[in-house]
Tab-separated table of C-alpha atoms in Angstrom:
chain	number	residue	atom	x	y	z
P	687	UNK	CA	0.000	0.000	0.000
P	688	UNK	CA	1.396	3.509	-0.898
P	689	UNK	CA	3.800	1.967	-3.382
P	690	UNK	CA	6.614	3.785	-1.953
P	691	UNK	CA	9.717	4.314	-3.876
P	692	UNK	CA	12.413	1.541	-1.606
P	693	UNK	CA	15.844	3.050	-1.383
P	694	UNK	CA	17.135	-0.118	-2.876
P	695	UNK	CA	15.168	0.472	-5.852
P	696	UNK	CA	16.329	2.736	-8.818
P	697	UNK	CA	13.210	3.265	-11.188
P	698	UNK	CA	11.136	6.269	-9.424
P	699	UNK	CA	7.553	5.249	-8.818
P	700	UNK	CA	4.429	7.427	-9.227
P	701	UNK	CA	3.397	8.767	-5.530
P	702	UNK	CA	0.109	7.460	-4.633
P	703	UNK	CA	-1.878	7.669	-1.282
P	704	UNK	CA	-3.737	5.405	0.890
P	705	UNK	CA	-6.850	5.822	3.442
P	706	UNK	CA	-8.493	3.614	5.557
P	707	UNK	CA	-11.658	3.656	6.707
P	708	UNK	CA	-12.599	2.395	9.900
P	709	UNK	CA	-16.308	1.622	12.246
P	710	UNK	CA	-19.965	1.509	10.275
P	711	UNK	CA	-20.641	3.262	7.458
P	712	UNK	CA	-17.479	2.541	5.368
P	713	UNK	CA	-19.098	0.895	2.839
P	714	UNK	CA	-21.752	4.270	2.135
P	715	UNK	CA	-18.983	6.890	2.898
P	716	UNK	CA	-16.706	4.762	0.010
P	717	UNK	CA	-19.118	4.293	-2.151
P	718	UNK	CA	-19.727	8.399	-2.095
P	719	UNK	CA	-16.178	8.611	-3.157
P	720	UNK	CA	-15.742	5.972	-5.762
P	721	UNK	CA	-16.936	7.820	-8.487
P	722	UNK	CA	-13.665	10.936	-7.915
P	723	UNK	CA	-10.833	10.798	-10.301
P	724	UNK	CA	-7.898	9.185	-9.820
P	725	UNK	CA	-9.619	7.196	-6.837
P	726	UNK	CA	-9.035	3.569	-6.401
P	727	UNK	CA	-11.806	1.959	-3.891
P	728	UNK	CA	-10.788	-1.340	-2.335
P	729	UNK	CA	-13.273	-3.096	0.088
P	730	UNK	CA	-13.624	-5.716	2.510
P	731	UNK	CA	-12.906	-9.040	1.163
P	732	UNK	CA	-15.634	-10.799	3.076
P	733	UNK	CA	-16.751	-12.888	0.134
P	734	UNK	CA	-13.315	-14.416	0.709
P	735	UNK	CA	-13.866	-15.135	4.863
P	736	UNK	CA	-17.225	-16.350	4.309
P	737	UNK	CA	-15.774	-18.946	1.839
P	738	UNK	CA	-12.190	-20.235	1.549
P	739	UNK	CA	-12.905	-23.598	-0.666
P	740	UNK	CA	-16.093	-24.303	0.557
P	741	UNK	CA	-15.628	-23.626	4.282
P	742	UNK	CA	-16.778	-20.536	6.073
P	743	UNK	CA	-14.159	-19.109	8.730
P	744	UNK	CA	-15.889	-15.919	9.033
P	745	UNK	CA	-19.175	-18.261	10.270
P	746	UNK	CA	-17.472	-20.094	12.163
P	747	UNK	CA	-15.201	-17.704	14.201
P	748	UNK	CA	-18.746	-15.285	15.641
P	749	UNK	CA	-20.489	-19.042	16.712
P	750	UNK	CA	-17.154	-20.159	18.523
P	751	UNK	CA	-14.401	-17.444	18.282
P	752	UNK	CA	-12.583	-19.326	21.198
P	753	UNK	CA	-11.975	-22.570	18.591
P	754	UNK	CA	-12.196	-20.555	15.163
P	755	UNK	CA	-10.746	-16.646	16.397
P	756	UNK	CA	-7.028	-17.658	15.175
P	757	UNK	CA	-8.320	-19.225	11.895
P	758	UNK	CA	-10.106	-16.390	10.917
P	759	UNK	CA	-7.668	-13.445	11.834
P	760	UNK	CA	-4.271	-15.821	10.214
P	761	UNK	CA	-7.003	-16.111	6.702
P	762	UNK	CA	-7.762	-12.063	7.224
P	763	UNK	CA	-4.079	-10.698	7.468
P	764	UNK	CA	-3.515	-12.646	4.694
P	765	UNK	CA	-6.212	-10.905	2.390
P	766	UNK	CA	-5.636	-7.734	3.532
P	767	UNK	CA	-1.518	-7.751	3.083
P	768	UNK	CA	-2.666	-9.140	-0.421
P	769	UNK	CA	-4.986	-5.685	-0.499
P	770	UNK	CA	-2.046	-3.497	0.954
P	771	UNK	CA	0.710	-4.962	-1.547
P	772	UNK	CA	-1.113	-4.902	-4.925
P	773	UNK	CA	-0.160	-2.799	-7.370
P	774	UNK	CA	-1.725	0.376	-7.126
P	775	UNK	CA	-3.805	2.229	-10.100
P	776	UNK	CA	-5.322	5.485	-9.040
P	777	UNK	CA	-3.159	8.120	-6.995
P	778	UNK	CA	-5.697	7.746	-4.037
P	779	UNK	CA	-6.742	4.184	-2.469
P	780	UNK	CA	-9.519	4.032	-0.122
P	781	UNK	CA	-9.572	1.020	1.619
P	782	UNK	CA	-12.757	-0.775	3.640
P	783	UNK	CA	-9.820	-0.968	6.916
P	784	UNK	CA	-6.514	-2.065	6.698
P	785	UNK	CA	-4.259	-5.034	8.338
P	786	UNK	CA	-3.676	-2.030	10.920
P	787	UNK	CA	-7.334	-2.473	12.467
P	788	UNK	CA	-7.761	-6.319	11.954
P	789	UNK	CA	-4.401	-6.774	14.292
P	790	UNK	CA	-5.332	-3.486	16.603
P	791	UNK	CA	-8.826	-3.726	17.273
P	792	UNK	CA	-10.134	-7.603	16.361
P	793	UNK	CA	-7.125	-9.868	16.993
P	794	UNK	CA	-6.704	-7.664	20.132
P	795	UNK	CA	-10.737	-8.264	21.198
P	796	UNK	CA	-10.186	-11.813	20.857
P	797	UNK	CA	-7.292	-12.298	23.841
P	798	UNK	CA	-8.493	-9.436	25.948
P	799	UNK	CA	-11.961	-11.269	25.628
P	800	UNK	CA	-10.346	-14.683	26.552
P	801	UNK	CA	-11.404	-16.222	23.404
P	802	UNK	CA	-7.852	-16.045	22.217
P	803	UNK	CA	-5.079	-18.056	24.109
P	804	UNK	CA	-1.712	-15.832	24.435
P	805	UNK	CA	0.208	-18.136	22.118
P	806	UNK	CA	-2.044	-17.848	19.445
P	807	UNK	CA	-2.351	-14.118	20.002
P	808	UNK	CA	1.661	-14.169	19.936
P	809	UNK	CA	1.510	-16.066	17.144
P	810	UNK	CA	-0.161	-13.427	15.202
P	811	UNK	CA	1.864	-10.753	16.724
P	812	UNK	CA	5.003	-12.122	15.640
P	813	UNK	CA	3.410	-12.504	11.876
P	814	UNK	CA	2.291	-8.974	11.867
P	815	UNK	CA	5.317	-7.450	13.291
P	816	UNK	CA	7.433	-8.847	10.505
P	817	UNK	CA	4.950	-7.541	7.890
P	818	UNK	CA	5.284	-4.482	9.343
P	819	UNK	CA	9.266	-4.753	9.149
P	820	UNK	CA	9.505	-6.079	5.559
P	821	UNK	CA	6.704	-4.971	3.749
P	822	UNK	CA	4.956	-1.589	2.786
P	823	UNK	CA	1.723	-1.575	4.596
P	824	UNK	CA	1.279	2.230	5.264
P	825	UNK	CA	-1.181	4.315	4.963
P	826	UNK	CA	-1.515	8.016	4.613
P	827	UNK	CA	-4.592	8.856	6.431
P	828	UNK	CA	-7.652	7.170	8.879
P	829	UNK	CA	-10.719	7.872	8.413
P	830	UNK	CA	-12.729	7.220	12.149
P	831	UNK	CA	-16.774	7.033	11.531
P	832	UNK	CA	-17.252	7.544	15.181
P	833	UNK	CA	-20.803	5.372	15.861
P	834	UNK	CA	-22.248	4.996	19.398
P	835	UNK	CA	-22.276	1.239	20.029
P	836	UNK	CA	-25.982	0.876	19.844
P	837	UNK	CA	-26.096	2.745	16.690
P	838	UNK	CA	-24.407	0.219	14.985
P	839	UNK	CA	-26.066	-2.560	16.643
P	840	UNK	CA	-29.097	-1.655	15.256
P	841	UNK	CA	-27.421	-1.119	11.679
P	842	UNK	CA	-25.994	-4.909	12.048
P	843	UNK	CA	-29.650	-5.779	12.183
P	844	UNK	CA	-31.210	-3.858	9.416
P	845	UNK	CA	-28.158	-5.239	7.218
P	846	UNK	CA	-29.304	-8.834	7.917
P	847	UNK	CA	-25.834	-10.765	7.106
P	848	UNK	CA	-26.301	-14.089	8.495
P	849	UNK	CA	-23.099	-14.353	10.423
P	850	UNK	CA	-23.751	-11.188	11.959
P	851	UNK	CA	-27.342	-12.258	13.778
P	852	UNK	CA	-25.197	-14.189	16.829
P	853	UNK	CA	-23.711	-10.515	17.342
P	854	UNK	CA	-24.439	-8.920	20.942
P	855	UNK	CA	-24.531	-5.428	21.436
P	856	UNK	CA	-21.337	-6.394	24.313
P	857	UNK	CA	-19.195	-7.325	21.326
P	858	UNK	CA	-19.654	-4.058	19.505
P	859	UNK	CA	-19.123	-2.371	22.538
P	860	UNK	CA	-15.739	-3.908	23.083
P	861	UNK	CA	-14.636	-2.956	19.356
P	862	UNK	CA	-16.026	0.759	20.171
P	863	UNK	CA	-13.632	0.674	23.148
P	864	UNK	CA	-10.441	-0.419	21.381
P	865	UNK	CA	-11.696	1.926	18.354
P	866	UNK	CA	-11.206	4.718	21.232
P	867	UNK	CA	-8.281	3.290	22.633
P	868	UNK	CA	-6.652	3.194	19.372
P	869	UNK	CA	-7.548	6.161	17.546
P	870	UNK	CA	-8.774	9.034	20.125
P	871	UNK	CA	-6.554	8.481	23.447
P	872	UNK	CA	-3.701	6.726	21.798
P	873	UNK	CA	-2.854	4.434	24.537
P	874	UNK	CA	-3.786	1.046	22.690
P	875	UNK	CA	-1.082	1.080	19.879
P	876	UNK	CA	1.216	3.578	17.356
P	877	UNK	CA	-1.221	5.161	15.147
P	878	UNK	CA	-0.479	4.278	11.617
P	879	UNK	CA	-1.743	7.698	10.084
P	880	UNK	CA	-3.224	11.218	10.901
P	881	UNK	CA	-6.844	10.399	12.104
P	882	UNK	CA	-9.578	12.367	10.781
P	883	UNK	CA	-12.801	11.760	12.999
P	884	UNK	CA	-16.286	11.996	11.097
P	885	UNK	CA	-18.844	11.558	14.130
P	886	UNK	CA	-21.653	8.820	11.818
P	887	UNK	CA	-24.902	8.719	14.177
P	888	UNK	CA	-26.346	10.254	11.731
P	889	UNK	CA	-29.461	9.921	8.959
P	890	UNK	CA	-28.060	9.329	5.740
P	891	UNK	CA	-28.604	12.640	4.595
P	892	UNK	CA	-26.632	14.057	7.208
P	893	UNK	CA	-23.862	11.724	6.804
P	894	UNK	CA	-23.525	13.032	2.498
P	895	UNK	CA	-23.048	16.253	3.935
P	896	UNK	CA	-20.092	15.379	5.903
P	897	UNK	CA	-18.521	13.455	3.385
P	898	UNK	CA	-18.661	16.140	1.071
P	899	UNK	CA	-17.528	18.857	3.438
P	900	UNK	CA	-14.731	16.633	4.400
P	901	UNK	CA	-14.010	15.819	0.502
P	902	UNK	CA	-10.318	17.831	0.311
P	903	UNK	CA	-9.712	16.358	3.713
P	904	UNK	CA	-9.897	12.825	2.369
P	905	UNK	CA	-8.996	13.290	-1.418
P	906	UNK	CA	-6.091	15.650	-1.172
P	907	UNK	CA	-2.636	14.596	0.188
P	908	UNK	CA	-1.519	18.198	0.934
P	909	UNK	CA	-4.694	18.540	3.770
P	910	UNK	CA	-4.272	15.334	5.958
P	911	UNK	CA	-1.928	17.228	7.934
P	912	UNK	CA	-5.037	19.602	8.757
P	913	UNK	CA	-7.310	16.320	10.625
P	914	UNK	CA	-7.975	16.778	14.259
């Protein structure tokens, strides 16, 4: 992701720029962008967890995350370093989160929730430390769509995906709390990227205006440094 010129490398690459987008409401807030120039859109690749040759981890994992957590979040690194390492066609990427937030918020719910023994969190650790060593997994900018926890609960429910329906509103909870953690306070783990905060409790209309008055902000290299 970013497609950085390497100092071992001698042909000059074209500069391009990554965001992730993080909490509910990714999917409308990218889908308002997709249509910009130069903008690359990369989702989710949930098709993927919800069937890896016929089995589905992503299933499995939310009716016993205890058994299932580490195959899940080993399958989902590994999609979204394929995401973060292909070869980039627009200047901008926006990406549906990044391996940043599936190590820093869900492979960190899973041990603090006990449903992850410390070797396999350690495990994953180790695997995602050495990405972070040896490969180019930046990103330029976060986008935070800041959602009270019962907000999105009641979102999950409207959006009826059938993996989702075991979901309690403690879970989301949890992920708002690391989300916080993470991205507000800054005591959970480095911050990849400037963090611009777009507070989403809001009617759809509502939520077109802010994505529009935050266009530059998102779209334009030059004003990341501008995010509060």
């Amino acid at each position: 992701l970013g497609n950085r010129t390497r100092p071992c490398l001698k042909k000059k690459k074209k500069k391009s720029n990554s965001r992730e987008f993080n909490k509910f409401g990714k999917t409308t807030c990218l889908e308002f962008f997709s249509n910009a120039t130069e903008v690359e859109v990369l989702t989710e690749p949930v098709s993927k967890w919800r069937n890896v040759r016929g089995h589905n981890p992503l299933g499995l994992m939310y009716h016993d995350a205890s058994r299932w957590g580490l195959t899940l979040q080993t399958y989902v690194q590994l999609t979204m370093l394929d995401r973060h390492t292909r070869p980039q066609v627009s200047s901008v990427r926006l990406m549906e989160r990044s391996i940043h937030s599936a190590r820093y918020i869900f492979v960190e719910n899973l041990y603090r929730s006990g449903k992850m023994p410390e070797v396999d969190y350690v495990v994953l650790s180790e695997w995602f430390d050495w990405i972070l060593r040896n490969m180019d997994v930046s990103v330029d900018l976060i986008v935070y769509l800041r959602t009270n926890p019962e907000t999105c609960y009641q979102r999950l429910k409207k959006r009826c995906r059938e993996e989702e329906k075991v979901i309690p509103l403690e879970y989301l909870e949890a992920i708002h709390h690391l989300h916080e953690e993470w991205l507000i306070k800054g005591s959970l783990f480095p911050v990849a990227a400037p963090v611009l905060v777009i507070e989403a409790d809001h009617h759809m209309e509502r939520m077109l205006e802010l994505f529009e008055q935050n266009r530059d902000r998102i779209l334009t290299p030059e004003n990341r440094k501008h995010c509060p």
